XYZ file of C-alpha atoms in Angstrom:
751
model
C 107.915 -52.658 -138.411
C 108.277 -49.497 -136.280
C 106.773 -46.176 -137.266
C 110.102 -44.224 -137.505
C 111.412 -46.483 -140.310
C 108.309 -45.604 -142.299
C 108.527 -41.866 -141.782
C 109.481 -39.563 -144.632
C 111.710 -36.635 -144.574
C 109.828 -33.576 -143.298
C 108.638 -31.692 -146.375
C 109.093 -28.232 -144.670
C 112.851 -28.966 -144.691
C 113.229 -29.967 -148.295
C 113.059 -28.454 -151.801
C 112.216 -30.534 -154.941
C 113.642 -29.854 -158.341
C 112.611 -32.031 -161.307
C 115.400 -32.608 -163.819
C 114.434 -32.662 -167.429
C 112.928 -36.093 -168.389
C 110.457 -35.112 -171.196
C 112.534 -37.142 -173.827
C 112.864 -40.141 -171.503
C 116.065 -39.286 -169.661
C 115.754 -41.122 -166.357
C 119.136 -40.838 -164.681
C 121.942 -38.437 -163.602
C 125.237 -40.044 -162.982
C 127.421 -37.052 -162.305
C 126.625 -34.326 -159.733
C 129.622 -32.196 -158.667
C 130.270 -28.943 -156.922
C 133.228 -27.075 -158.512
C 136.037 -25.437 -156.485
C 134.274 -22.045 -157.089
C 131.007 -23.364 -155.693
C 129.102 -23.923 -158.928
C 127.072 -27.246 -159.332
C 126.814 -29.350 -162.487
C 124.574 -32.335 -163.093
C 124.484 -34.858 -166.013
C 121.066 -35.936 -167.240
C 121.366 -39.364 -168.729
C 119.531 -42.198 -170.408
C 119.391 -45.651 -168.772
C 116.470 -47.272 -170.411
C 115.213 -48.801 -173.647
C 115.393 -45.390 -175.354
C 118.442 -44.397 -177.613
C 119.258 -41.163 -175.795
C 122.344 -38.880 -175.503
C 123.447 -37.238 -172.349
C 122.927 -33.556 -171.336
C 124.824 -31.453 -168.870
C 123.167 -28.706 -166.784
C 124.325 -26.066 -164.316
C 122.207 -26.179 -161.232
C 121.600 -23.254 -158.922
C 121.424 -24.724 -155.315
C 119.385 -21.765 -153.985
C 116.749 -21.200 -156.629
C 116.809 -24.724 -158.150
C 117.380 -23.277 -161.617
C 118.795 -25.275 -164.368
C 120.839 -24.050 -167.325
C 121.857 -26.306 -170.237
C 125.641 -26.337 -170.672
C 126.123 -29.251 -173.102
C 124.003 -31.490 -175.376
C 126.309 -34.245 -176.359
C 124.248 -35.067 -179.455
C 125.118 -31.550 -180.726
C 128.773 -31.750 -179.857
C 129.526 -35.070 -181.218
C 128.151 -36.804 -184.393
C 125.981 -39.631 -183.228
C 125.400 -42.286 -185.899
C 121.654 -43.170 -185.880
C 122.373 -46.907 -186.109
C 124.839 -46.992 -183.246
C 124.561 -47.036 -179.480
C 124.529 -43.428 -178.314
C 126.636 -41.551 -175.692
C 123.859 -41.831 -173.106
C 125.678 -40.799 -169.997
C 128.346 -38.748 -168.395
C 129.242 -41.089 -165.538
C 131.431 -40.254 -162.538
C 133.909 -38.654 -164.886
C 133.282 -34.900 -164.453
C 136.272 -32.892 -163.039
C 137.487 -29.388 -163.022
C 140.446 -27.735 -164.796
C 142.235 -24.941 -162.996
C 140.904 -22.335 -165.503
C 137.333 -23.167 -164.670
C 136.567 -25.454 -167.682
C 134.964 -28.872 -167.155
C 136.382 -32.166 -168.378
C 134.269 -35.353 -168.700
C 133.745 -38.480 -170.818
C 130.679 -40.181 -172.157
C 129.418 -43.642 -171.273
C 126.815 -45.900 -172.753
C 123.856 -47.787 -171.205
C 121.185 -47.143 -173.789
C 120.397 -49.366 -176.775
C 120.908 -48.564 -180.420
C 117.727 -47.376 -182.158
C 117.143 -50.798 -183.680
C 117.745 -52.816 -180.519
C 114.992 -53.924 -178.036
C 117.339 -53.772 -175.048
C 120.808 -52.584 -174.020
C 123.370 -55.129 -175.301
C 126.790 -53.299 -175.053
C 128.948 -56.403 -174.869
C 126.986 -58.447 -177.346
C 127.665 -55.628 -179.921
C 131.212 -54.901 -178.847
C 132.687 -55.727 -182.165
C 129.725 -54.860 -184.352
C 130.990 -51.920 -186.475
C 127.615 -50.479 -187.310
C 125.339 -51.038 -184.298
C 127.776 -51.316 -181.344
C 129.171 -48.452 -179.335
C 132.031 -46.696 -181.213
C 133.687 -45.670 -177.922
C 133.388 -42.897 -175.403
C 134.622 -39.379 -176.186
C 136.391 -36.964 -173.854
C 135.103 -33.406 -173.805
C 136.279 -30.165 -172.416
C 133.532 -27.517 -171.846
C 133.614 -23.813 -170.891
C 130.540 -23.460 -168.635
C 130.409 -19.692 -169.333
C 130.633 -19.641 -173.115
C 129.027 -23.028 -173.493
C 131.671 -23.936 -176.057
C 132.954 -27.501 -176.043
C 136.000 -29.131 -177.404
C 135.890 -32.784 -178.292
C 139.168 -34.610 -177.908
C 137.878 -37.813 -179.675
C 137.753 -41.489 -178.675
C 140.710 -42.463 -176.626
C 139.926 -46.181 -176.608
C 137.893 -47.452 -179.592
C 134.834 -49.499 -178.657
C 135.358 -48.975 -175.011
C 132.922 -47.131 -172.746
C 134.547 -44.788 -170.114
C 133.113 -45.549 -166.710
C 134.679 -43.119 -164.224
C 137.451 -40.503 -164.749
C 139.601 -38.019 -162.711
C 142.075 -35.358 -163.284
C 145.530 -35.911 -161.805
C 147.099 -33.176 -159.570
C 149.284 -32.653 -162.715
C 146.454 -31.486 -164.871
C 148.127 -32.504 -168.098
C 146.637 -35.912 -167.410
C 143.090 -37.248 -167.251
C 142.710 -40.771 -165.849
C 139.826 -43.038 -166.631
C 138.420 -46.607 -166.371
C 137.058 -48.853 -169.126
C 133.655 -50.545 -168.547
C 134.155 -53.544 -170.786
C 137.684 -54.536 -170.171
C 138.259 -53.152 -166.770
C 141.484 -51.315 -167.770
C 143.013 -48.103 -166.202
C 144.152 -45.494 -168.728
C 145.841 -42.101 -168.815
C 145.147 -39.442 -171.501
C 147.753 -36.746 -171.979
C 145.750 -33.582 -172.652
C 148.722 -31.882 -174.335
C 149.639 -34.677 -176.794
C 146.487 -36.826 -176.911
C 148.637 -39.841 -176.040
C 146.744 -42.655 -174.337
C 148.563 -45.027 -171.961
C 146.983 -48.284 -170.969
C 148.080 -49.445 -167.487
C 146.297 -52.832 -167.886
C 143.476 -54.660 -166.212
C 142.439 -53.508 -162.645
C 138.944 -55.062 -162.498
C 136.867 -57.818 -163.904
C 134.857 -55.005 -165.573
C 132.468 -52.100 -164.687
C 134.196 -50.436 -161.698
C 133.774 -46.722 -161.925
C 134.883 -44.811 -158.771
C 138.252 -43.030 -158.588
C 139.398 -40.934 -155.673
C 142.711 -39.132 -154.902
C 144.470 -38.916 -151.496
C 146.272 -35.779 -150.216
C 149.348 -36.685 -152.248
C 147.561 -37.017 -155.629
C 147.667 -40.866 -155.660
C 144.579 -42.377 -157.254
C 142.504 -45.165 -155.680
C 140.148 -47.510 -157.294
C 138.865 -51.107 -156.883
C 137.988 -54.186 -158.737
C 134.364 -55.176 -159.235
C 134.900 -57.786 -156.529
C 136.236 -55.310 -154.089
C 140.099 -55.421 -154.319
C 141.684 -52.010 -153.743
C 144.456 -50.694 -155.920
C 146.462 -47.429 -156.117
C 148.136 -45.532 -158.970
C 151.145 -43.429 -157.865
C 151.932 -40.684 -160.507
C 155.496 -40.477 -159.145
C 156.107 -44.174 -159.788
C 153.754 -44.278 -162.861
C 152.519 -47.758 -161.906
C 149.612 -49.619 -160.406
C 149.996 -51.136 -157.014
C 147.557 -53.743 -155.837
C 147.116 -53.122 -152.159
C 145.848 -56.516 -151.129
C 143.162 -54.851 -149.248
C 139.589 -56.092 -149.910
C 136.039 -55.305 -148.887
C 134.674 -58.267 -146.934
C 131.132 -59.484 -147.709
C 128.846 -61.483 -145.422
C 127.315 -62.883 -148.603
C 130.601 -64.406 -149.944
C 130.890 -64.024 -153.689
C 127.232 -63.676 -154.489
C 127.138 -59.900 -155.233
C 129.433 -57.206 -156.699
C 131.609 -55.501 -154.085
C 133.235 -52.591 -155.963
C 134.165 -49.320 -154.387
C 131.320 -46.935 -155.067
C 131.950 -43.839 -152.864
C 134.890 -42.360 -151.060
C 135.972 -39.251 -149.012
C 139.039 -37.702 -147.695
C 138.852 -37.243 -143.946
C 140.357 -34.418 -141.794
C 142.725 -36.940 -140.229
C 144.450 -37.776 -143.596
C 142.604 -41.017 -144.101
C 140.267 -42.205 -146.924
C 136.682 -43.445 -145.983
C 135.690 -45.995 -148.679
C 132.491 -47.888 -149.104
C 131.303 -50.471 -151.535
C 128.180 -52.008 -153.166
C 126.234 -54.135 -152.519
C 127.262 -54.603 -148.888
C 128.013 -51.031 -147.851
C 131.033 -51.895 -145.673
C 132.866 -48.705 -144.531
C 136.612 -48.874 -144.589
C 139.011 -46.251 -143.379
C 142.339 -46.549 -145.226
C 145.557 -44.925 -143.932
C 147.446 -44.150 -147.178
C 150.975 -44.102 -145.792
C 150.788 -47.452 -143.750
C 147.925 -49.032 -145.690
C 146.390 -49.895 -142.318
C 142.645 -50.473 -142.511
C 140.024 -49.671 -139.872
C 136.796 -51.551 -140.532
C 133.875 -49.472 -139.265
C 131.211 -52.005 -140.136
C 128.319 -51.582 -142.566
C 126.404 -48.354 -143.396
C 123.203 -50.044 -142.343
C 121.118 -49.118 -139.314
C 121.537 -51.006 -136.128
C 119.770 -53.353 -136.232
C 119.731 -53.617 -139.993
C 116.532 -52.583 -141.735
C 114.539 -54.592 -144.267
C 116.194 -55.213 -147.613
C 115.125 -56.558 -151.027
C 115.458 -60.401 -150.967
C 117.827 -59.995 -153.921
C 120.202 -57.111 -153.139
C 120.718 -54.498 -155.766
C 122.690 -51.870 -153.871
C 123.166 -50.516 -150.382
C 124.544 -46.973 -150.197
C 123.522 -44.147 -152.531
C 125.567 -41.010 -152.505
C 128.010 -39.979 -149.736
C 128.878 -36.575 -148.453
C 130.346 -35.062 -145.222
C 129.434 -31.752 -143.572
C 131.951 -29.280 -142.214
C 132.398 -31.462 -139.108
C 132.915 -34.561 -141.253
C 129.546 -36.079 -140.189
C 128.559 -38.465 -142.997
C 125.292 -38.311 -144.915
C 124.148 -40.903 -147.456
C 121.238 -42.595 -149.019
C 120.518 -46.065 -147.772
C 118.607 -48.832 -149.571
C 115.511 -50.099 -147.810
C 112.572 -52.270 -148.803
C 108.938 -51.840 -148.102
C 107.284 -53.707 -150.818
C 109.420 -51.795 -153.207
C 112.975 -50.663 -153.397
C 113.504 -47.098 -152.090
C 116.077 -44.993 -150.282
C 116.238 -43.326 -146.866
C 118.690 -40.563 -145.655
C 121.090 -41.611 -142.991
C 123.495 -39.658 -140.878
C 126.597 -41.109 -139.316
C 128.957 -39.206 -136.911
C 131.711 -41.676 -137.485
C 134.713 -39.777 -136.304
C 133.120 -39.376 -132.826
C 132.038 -42.955 -132.396
C 128.427 -42.516 -133.465
C 126.165 -45.064 -135.168
C 124.146 -44.749 -138.484
C 120.961 -42.667 -137.674
C 117.697 -42.771 -139.676
C 116.511 -39.361 -140.831
C 113.642 -40.563 -142.942
C 112.502 -42.034 -146.373
C 113.236 -40.010 -149.512
C 109.806 -39.752 -151.029
C 108.820 -36.030 -151.570
C 105.091 -35.888 -152.319
C 105.036 -39.627 -152.856
C 107.941 -39.477 -155.501
C 109.876 -42.269 -153.728
C 113.548 -42.478 -154.609
C 114.767 -45.619 -156.299
C 118.425 -44.769 -155.953
C 120.551 -41.753 -154.991
C 123.548 -41.553 -157.288
C 125.337 -38.469 -155.739
C 125.035 -35.827 -153.106
C 126.846 -32.573 -152.346
C 126.578 -29.784 -149.704
C 126.257 -26.196 -150.678
C 127.855 -23.213 -148.884
C 124.697 -22.740 -146.755
C 124.892 -26.309 -145.327
C 121.989 -27.697 -147.446
C 122.473 -31.206 -148.748
C 121.526 -31.752 -152.388
C 120.917 -35.329 -153.468
C 120.109 -36.707 -156.886
C 117.563 -39.558 -157.537
C 117.901 -41.859 -160.583
C 116.317 -44.788 -162.390
C 112.944 -44.654 -160.661
C 109.377 -43.851 -161.701
C 109.944 -40.139 -161.010
C 113.585 -39.729 -161.875
C 115.652 -37.909 -162.270
C 115.224 -35.205 -159.580
C 117.233 -33.211 -157.054
C 116.051 -32.923 -153.436
C 117.643 -30.249 -151.355
C 117.540 -31.033 -147.571
C 118.249 -28.615 -144.736
C 119.931 -31.455 -142.765
C 120.810 -29.109 -139.753
C 117.058 -29.086 -138.880
C 116.653 -32.921 -139.071
C 116.526 -35.404 -136.249
C 115.496 -39.063 -136.177
C 111.812 -39.204 -136.723
C 109.790 -40.366 -133.634
C 106.854 -42.643 -133.663
C 104.542 -39.651 -134.174
C 106.106 -38.739 -137.462
C 103.725 -39.272 -140.429
C 104.554 -42.214 -142.672
C 105.857 -41.568 -146.211
C 103.603 -42.199 -149.183
C 104.980 -45.537 -150.400
C 103.621 -47.557 -153.286
C 104.758 -50.960 -154.516
C 106.415 -49.863 -157.738
C 108.163 -52.638 -159.604
C 111.256 -50.945 -161.001
C 113.189 -52.892 -163.709
C 116.536 -54.394 -162.551
C 119.061 -52.382 -164.588
C 121.817 -54.927 -163.903
C 120.072 -58.215 -164.471
C 120.155 -59.838 -167.947
C 117.330 -62.461 -167.946
C 117.291 -63.086 -171.731
C 118.970 -66.392 -172.496
C 119.340 -65.382 -176.127
C 121.720 -62.658 -174.823
C 123.813 -64.916 -172.494
C 127.464 -64.900 -173.519
C 128.960 -67.219 -170.931
C 130.289 -70.704 -171.548
C 127.735 -73.231 -170.182
C 128.831 -76.308 -168.171
C 127.540 -78.470 -165.310
C 129.791 -76.645 -162.968
C 131.899 -73.548 -163.186
C 134.600 -72.381 -160.782
C 136.890 -69.315 -160.787
C 140.516 -69.456 -159.672
C 141.064 -65.811 -158.799
C 144.827 -65.578 -158.968
C 144.723 -61.790 -158.445
C 143.570 -62.463 -154.925
C 146.648 -64.578 -153.971
C 149.509 -63.232 -156.179
C 150.965 -59.959 -157.335
C 148.701 -58.848 -160.098
C 151.713 -58.402 -162.501
C 152.515 -62.050 -162.195
C 148.961 -63.462 -162.719
C 148.967 -63.726 -166.549
C 149.020 -67.505 -167.248
C 151.407 -68.612 -169.957
C 151.441 -72.362 -169.634
C 149.028 -75.095 -168.247
C 149.346 -78.752 -167.789
C 146.557 -81.014 -166.295
C 147.782 -84.065 -164.446
C 146.276 -86.271 -161.710
C 143.223 -84.066 -161.436
C 145.315 -80.885 -160.814
C 146.247 -77.878 -162.830
C 149.986 -76.984 -162.984
C 150.500 -73.590 -164.381
C 153.380 -71.175 -165.175
C 152.645 -67.477 -164.808
C 154.448 -64.223 -164.501
C 154.831 -60.723 -166.011
C 157.949 -59.736 -163.991
C 158.807 -63.105 -162.446
C 158.282 -66.704 -163.368
C 155.954 -68.436 -160.969
C 154.376 -71.900 -160.655
C 150.850 -72.460 -159.413
C 149.146 -75.649 -158.423
C 145.355 -75.905 -158.153
C 143.251 -78.871 -157.162
C 140.208 -80.216 -158.882
C 137.693 -78.496 -156.619
C 139.442 -75.495 -154.983
C 138.950 -71.837 -155.732
C 142.547 -70.887 -154.543
C 145.806 -72.149 -155.451
C 147.275 -74.974 -153.313
C 150.636 -73.607 -153.923
C 152.326 -70.563 -155.474
C 156.070 -70.253 -155.753
C 158.553 -68.165 -157.562
C 160.812 -70.038 -159.947
C 162.880 -67.147 -161.430
C 163.068 -63.516 -160.557
C 165.186 -62.120 -163.367
C 162.353 -61.783 -165.825
C 158.794 -62.797 -166.675
C 157.242 -65.678 -168.708
C 157.515 -65.161 -172.450
C 156.928 -68.534 -174.127
C 156.701 -72.184 -173.161
C 156.583 -75.659 -174.702
C 156.936 -79.301 -173.499
C 160.022 -81.334 -174.325
C 159.985 -84.981 -175.454
C 161.079 -86.101 -171.959
C 158.074 -84.503 -170.249
C 159.968 -81.500 -169.025
C 158.887 -77.900 -169.937
C 161.051 -75.254 -171.443
C 160.239 -71.590 -170.649
C 161.678 -68.560 -172.474
C 161.802 -65.549 -170.216
C 161.584 -61.834 -170.935
C 165.194 -61.327 -170.169
C 166.459 -63.922 -172.585
C 166.925 -66.915 -170.363
C 165.804 -70.459 -170.793
C 164.271 -72.404 -167.814
C 163.973 -76.156 -167.751
C 161.547 -77.522 -165.257
C 159.065 -80.129 -164.352
C 155.692 -78.303 -163.798
C 154.645 -81.077 -161.354
C 157.903 -81.017 -159.315
C 158.712 -77.411 -159.814
C 162.455 -77.267 -159.734
C 163.893 -74.996 -162.559
C 167.379 -74.993 -164.152
C 168.462 -71.856 -165.902
C 170.257 -72.071 -169.295
C 171.763 -69.127 -171.093
C 170.650 -68.596 -174.660
C 172.161 -67.000 -177.587
C 170.995 -63.451 -178.121
C 169.202 -64.296 -181.351
C 166.396 -65.932 -179.426
C 165.766 -63.069 -176.944
C 162.158 -62.062 -177.403
C 161.370 -65.236 -179.482
C 158.938 -68.123 -179.206
C 159.043 -71.805 -178.373
C 156.908 -74.096 -180.631
C 157.143 -77.783 -180.088
C 159.423 -80.700 -178.964
C 161.996 -82.315 -181.352
C 164.048 -85.354 -180.589
C 165.887 -85.625 -177.195
C 166.145 -82.325 -175.485
C 165.674 -80.180 -178.666
C 162.862 -77.866 -179.355
C 161.720 -75.723 -182.331
C 162.078 -72.018 -181.694
C 161.868 -68.772 -183.574
C 163.263 -65.312 -183.004
C 161.683 -61.901 -183.362
C 162.210 -61.875 -187.201
C 160.557 -65.201 -187.677
C 163.658 -67.211 -188.425
C 163.448 -70.814 -187.047
C 165.974 -72.697 -185.018
C 166.564 -76.107 -183.497
C 167.365 -75.274 -179.896
C 169.205 -77.695 -177.761
C 167.816 -77.050 -174.392
C 170.599 -79.054 -172.649
C 173.434 -76.908 -173.945
C 171.519 -73.757 -174.819
C 172.979 -73.793 -178.396
C 170.753 -73.109 -181.423
C 171.187 -73.648 -185.101
C 169.164 -71.635 -187.578
C 167.336 -73.682 -190.286
C 167.507 -72.957 -193.906
C 164.459 -72.408 -196.093
C 161.980 -71.580 -193.361
C 160.703 -68.288 -191.877
C 157.552 -67.280 -190.077
C 156.160 -64.111 -191.620
C 154.176 -62.750 -188.662
C 154.727 -62.704 -184.923
C 151.613 -64.853 -184.312
C 152.131 -67.333 -187.138
C 151.658 -70.979 -186.088
C 154.200 -73.735 -186.879
C 152.720 -77.209 -186.907
C 154.707 -80.499 -186.455
C 153.298 -83.131 -188.906
C 155.869 -85.922 -188.009
C 159.611 -86.086 -187.437
C 160.445 -84.828 -190.871
C 157.749 -82.506 -192.079
C 156.315 -79.187 -190.665
C 153.404 -77.137 -191.932
C 153.352 -73.373 -191.917
C 152.138 -70.313 -193.878
C 153.989 -68.677 -196.698
C 153.013 -65.246 -197.929
C 149.325 -64.551 -198.388
C 147.183 -67.688 -198.596
C 150.128 -69.954 -199.383
C 150.611 -73.044 -197.250
C 154.038 -74.647 -197.079
C 155.295 -78.140 -196.100
C 158.804 -77.893 -194.793
C 161.207 -80.782 -195.072
C 163.781 -80.822 -192.298
C 166.081 -83.146 -194.032
C 166.447 -81.034 -197.155
C 165.862 -77.611 -195.572
C 163.386 -76.787 -198.279
C 159.703 -75.668 -198.176
C 157.284 -77.034 -200.760
C 154.076 -75.010 -201.665
C 150.895 -77.008 -201.303
C 148.470 -77.384 -203.919
C 145.689 -76.093 -201.616
C 145.533 -72.626 -200.000
C 144.418 -71.329 -196.658
C 140.886 -69.975 -196.762
C 140.467 -66.229 -196.769
C 137.936 -63.538 -196.999
C 138.008 -62.278 -200.628
C 140.455 -59.388 -200.811
C 142.001 -60.212 -197.464
C 144.396 -62.913 -198.418
C 147.087 -61.016 -196.606
C 145.334 -62.048 -193.341
C 145.285 -65.689 -194.149
C 148.323 -66.527 -192.033
C 147.945 -69.782 -190.053
C 147.638 -68.923 -186.387
C 146.674 -72.088 -184.790
C 146.053 -75.800 -185.490
C 146.147 -79.394 -184.254
C 146.331 -82.863 -185.682
C 143.304 -85.286 -185.185
C 144.088 -88.876 -184.442
C 143.565 -89.826 -188.084
C 146.180 -87.254 -189.277
C 143.689 -84.623 -190.391
C 144.947 -81.084 -189.691
C 142.433 -78.660 -188.290
C 143.722 -75.002 -188.434
C 142.648 -71.393 -188.154
C 143.811 -68.103 -189.645
C 144.541 -64.608 -188.411
C 141.156 -63.517 -189.995
C 139.276 -66.155 -188.051
C 138.781 -68.710 -190.804
C 138.600 -72.348 -189.807
C 139.550 -75.183 -192.195
C 140.713 -78.804 -192.329
C 143.390 -80.495 -194.363
C 143.295 -84.257 -195.262
C 146.292 -86.246 -193.992
C 147.864 -86.143 -197.371
C 147.527 -82.268 -197.487
C 145.765 -82.435 -200.875
C 142.300 -81.436 -200.011
C 140.991 -78.576 -197.927
C 137.557 -78.018 -196.434
C 136.665 -74.566 -195.142
C 134.213 -73.991 -192.211
C 133.917 -70.268 -192.362
C 134.545 -67.588 -189.811
C 133.501 -67.606 -186.173
C 133.182 -63.828 -185.507
C 134.495 -60.473 -186.502
C 138.294 -60.339 -187.499
C 140.037 -61.983 -184.515
C 142.454 -64.883 -185.071
C 141.820 -68.578 -184.165
C 144.525 -69.986 -182.034
C 145.504 -72.348 -179.173
C 143.869 -75.468 -180.552
C 143.708 -78.475 -178.222
C 142.290 -82.031 -178.803
C 139.138 -82.771 -176.770
C 138.717 -86.217 -178.224
C 139.650 -88.310 -181.231
C 138.082 -85.836 -183.632
C 136.999 -82.905 -181.349
C 138.915 -79.730 -181.274
C 138.694 -76.815 -178.846
C 140.214 -73.413 -179.553
C 140.486 -69.750 -178.832
C 139.125 -66.832 -180.802
C 140.513 -63.336 -180.548
C 143.742 -61.413 -179.534
C 144.505 -58.661 -177.117
C 141.843 -56.255 -178.278
C 139.054 -58.765 -179.154
C 136.485 -60.122 -176.690
C 137.894 -63.703 -176.411
C 135.679 -66.735 -177.100
C 136.167 -70.457 -176.893
C 135.042 -72.525 -179.883
C 134.484 -76.172 -180.611
C 134.874 -78.043 -183.899
C 134.390 -81.655 -185.036
C 133.689 -83.031 -188.481
C 130.400 -84.385 -187.367
C 129.207 -81.359 -185.165
C 130.749 -78.631 -187.265
C 132.041 -75.200 -186.030
C 130.355 -73.736 -182.912
C 130.965 -70.914 -180.452
C 130.931 -71.951 -176.784
C 130.928 -68.475 -175.512
C 133.102 -66.170 -173.447
C 134.976 -67.045 -170.268
C 133.123 -65.005 -167.639
C 131.196 -65.524 -164.390
C 128.905 -62.504 -164.235
C 126.068 -62.960 -161.836
C 124.099 -59.923 -163.195
C 122.906 -62.670 -165.529
C 120.097 -65.053 -164.705
C 122.047 -68.025 -166.153
C 124.945 -67.504 -163.657
C 123.073 -65.909 -160.737
C 123.512 -68.852 -158.494
C 127.090 -69.871 -159.394
C 128.905 -70.352 -156.148
C 132.256 -68.978 -157.108
C 134.054 -65.684 -157.632
C 133.081 -63.306 -160.478
C 135.424 -63.346 -163.544
C 135.616 -61.699 -166.958
C 138.535 -62.847 -169.167
C 138.744 -60.558 -172.121
C 142.166 -61.605 -173.494
C 142.442 -65.381 -173.286
C 146.036 -66.632 -173.082
C 145.446 -70.310 -173.610
C 143.164 -73.351 -172.737
C 143.786 -76.835 -171.389
C 141.328 -79.745 -171.480
C 141.213 -83.132 -169.805
C 139.010 -85.648 -171.612
C 139.078 -87.974 -168.637
C 137.310 -85.481 -166.451
C 135.657 -83.460 -169.167
C 137.318 -80.400 -167.665
C 138.235 -77.184 -169.446
C 140.474 -74.482 -168.128
C 140.493 -71.190 -169.653
C 143.228 -68.709 -168.452
C 143.798 -64.921 -168.761
C 146.670 -63.226 -170.626
C 146.460 -60.023 -168.560
C 147.444 -58.769 -165.126
C 144.619 -59.021 -162.541
C 144.474 -62.542 -163.990
C 142.507 -65.574 -163.196
C 141.589 -68.953 -164.672
C 138.032 -70.489 -164.985
C 137.435 -74.291 -164.735
C 134.362 -75.790 -166.501
C 133.237 -79.358 -165.767
C 130.823 -81.274 -167.774
C 131.433 -79.066 -170.882
C 130.751 -81.790 -173.431
C 127.490 -83.067 -171.720
C 126.119 -79.659 -171.219
C 126.649 -78.819 -174.899
C 125.480 -82.027 -176.505
């Protein structure tokens, strides 16, 4: 170790300001200079304490602080719920001088021992009710609360559009991108753009907004087109898929490009917005690279440029403890990263620098967070700094063991599905995001054959061990996938969003287009009948026998599905099972065209019989029917349909659906709809009703830390497929930025 790497910043060129931490606040995740030169800093809680965020104005010359906003006094915080503990990368400036921002949560509820946001996502009393958007006048200290734009979601990064009627933001849990109309309070959801937890948004010179997925794929929102464009530009990591790679900082350069860098690697990209050409400038690390923590937590902390666009940033280093150093990089003129010294004023070593800003006098102000002395601001007269020589005194460094804010090491809090092996198929990496939602899967010969598509219908093939598709091809460009079901002859029928029927063999891939009667536009396909016929339903729930060879359909008398998610179950060639109104179960006779009410009812929560609609089910090999309802109740009917056994509810209020056989008497299925956090469950008469967990590969989790595959977080599950021969379960996403996850050894790992 050389002396200059151990030297601290010269104290004579710095000024230290302690931010308020008397109540336990230990972080500050927004620090911005306004267009009129005023500085604002959020003081946040990121600990085991149930704290609410504060916003201060900071005087860069005197170091004075003035409280602008106490969120707890501007928004009613229920004492049992998770509090609005942060204002995180969401502060921006309206043209009239007011501030707009959103709250975020990383503090537990008062009754919790640790922060468990996702574990309490659907808990109405102890979870996070959702982030609020606030507008604050810094002169009068008056705040206006716009409410919760996305219930249960935590806003993790926000930015005003050039058209200041619109405020754009990201959701932590689901990874969606949203727009809030500040005139009408209308919220528009543009869909999934990240696995989860990506926070940085930056605009180019034309007002287009850039962000990235958690795993480093860049995307752009163009207000003129009002749509998301996946750029197929990605940060590249020397560590493969081991760590997160999200965009963390970005700057507009004087040559019209964007300089973008990520965590944990700190790769510096220069993106040319008009051509999408990328210049890779290498990593932000010193040459040669300095010591790093054996398990990487972050790389770069804060990023700012002086008047000559010389870059300054905090850089992670490791000397028996994680701490930061200040680095300078004259990148436009071909320089290399230059060490300026460790950030440890009077021994108060910096754990992480969240943001930094220059003032009008050329001083750099950086904010330390999440350490033993946090939060604080250190102002640095960088014009007087040079690389410390060997004679420079060493900084006061102590081996402080800071908690890893990202890592979940409590197996009682693990949410993922456990298996002997887990692999992610990141379709978003290899396809247009809009076409990655999976609508159909077939397992054959050790391979997955899938049908996907939001705007087109595509076929994918994936082998048993790969993490990328062996083949992706477009079958139809007139519309996207809407519904699909197998025919008796082994072919598959696909209903498209533009009202066409495609007949195809998923293994071979050739598709034949068949015109449909208008009645079935927007409908669903259910199951095979004789020959080339299939049971289908229209938007109003009327049921048809559809001849897939001719495209003709005949509406059936005496049968109607009462909700858009109602399940229709084939019992045999003559009889079908379905829900009537309320808890009523019906047996439909195809030969007579009549439905008979069963003597048993679907199980329901008392007073919620209106939510007892059958939404999924499957027949066991002995003829027992196992089904689930819209309210999440599981039950079984004997083969004679005379006796019912209820097994209760899995979780919250989400539906049970997409049942598949995993053995003679073992059933797997899906819990949850588009707004729920999807789970996979298992049922057998002997083993009962069990939750297998959520389909996610999140390596900030000790149970998945060493999984050698891409990260994934499927919130809305489309469907599942299971091969008993291989004990292989596939779980697929219903959203754009889609993926599928393959689990091997599921039964053995859960036995």
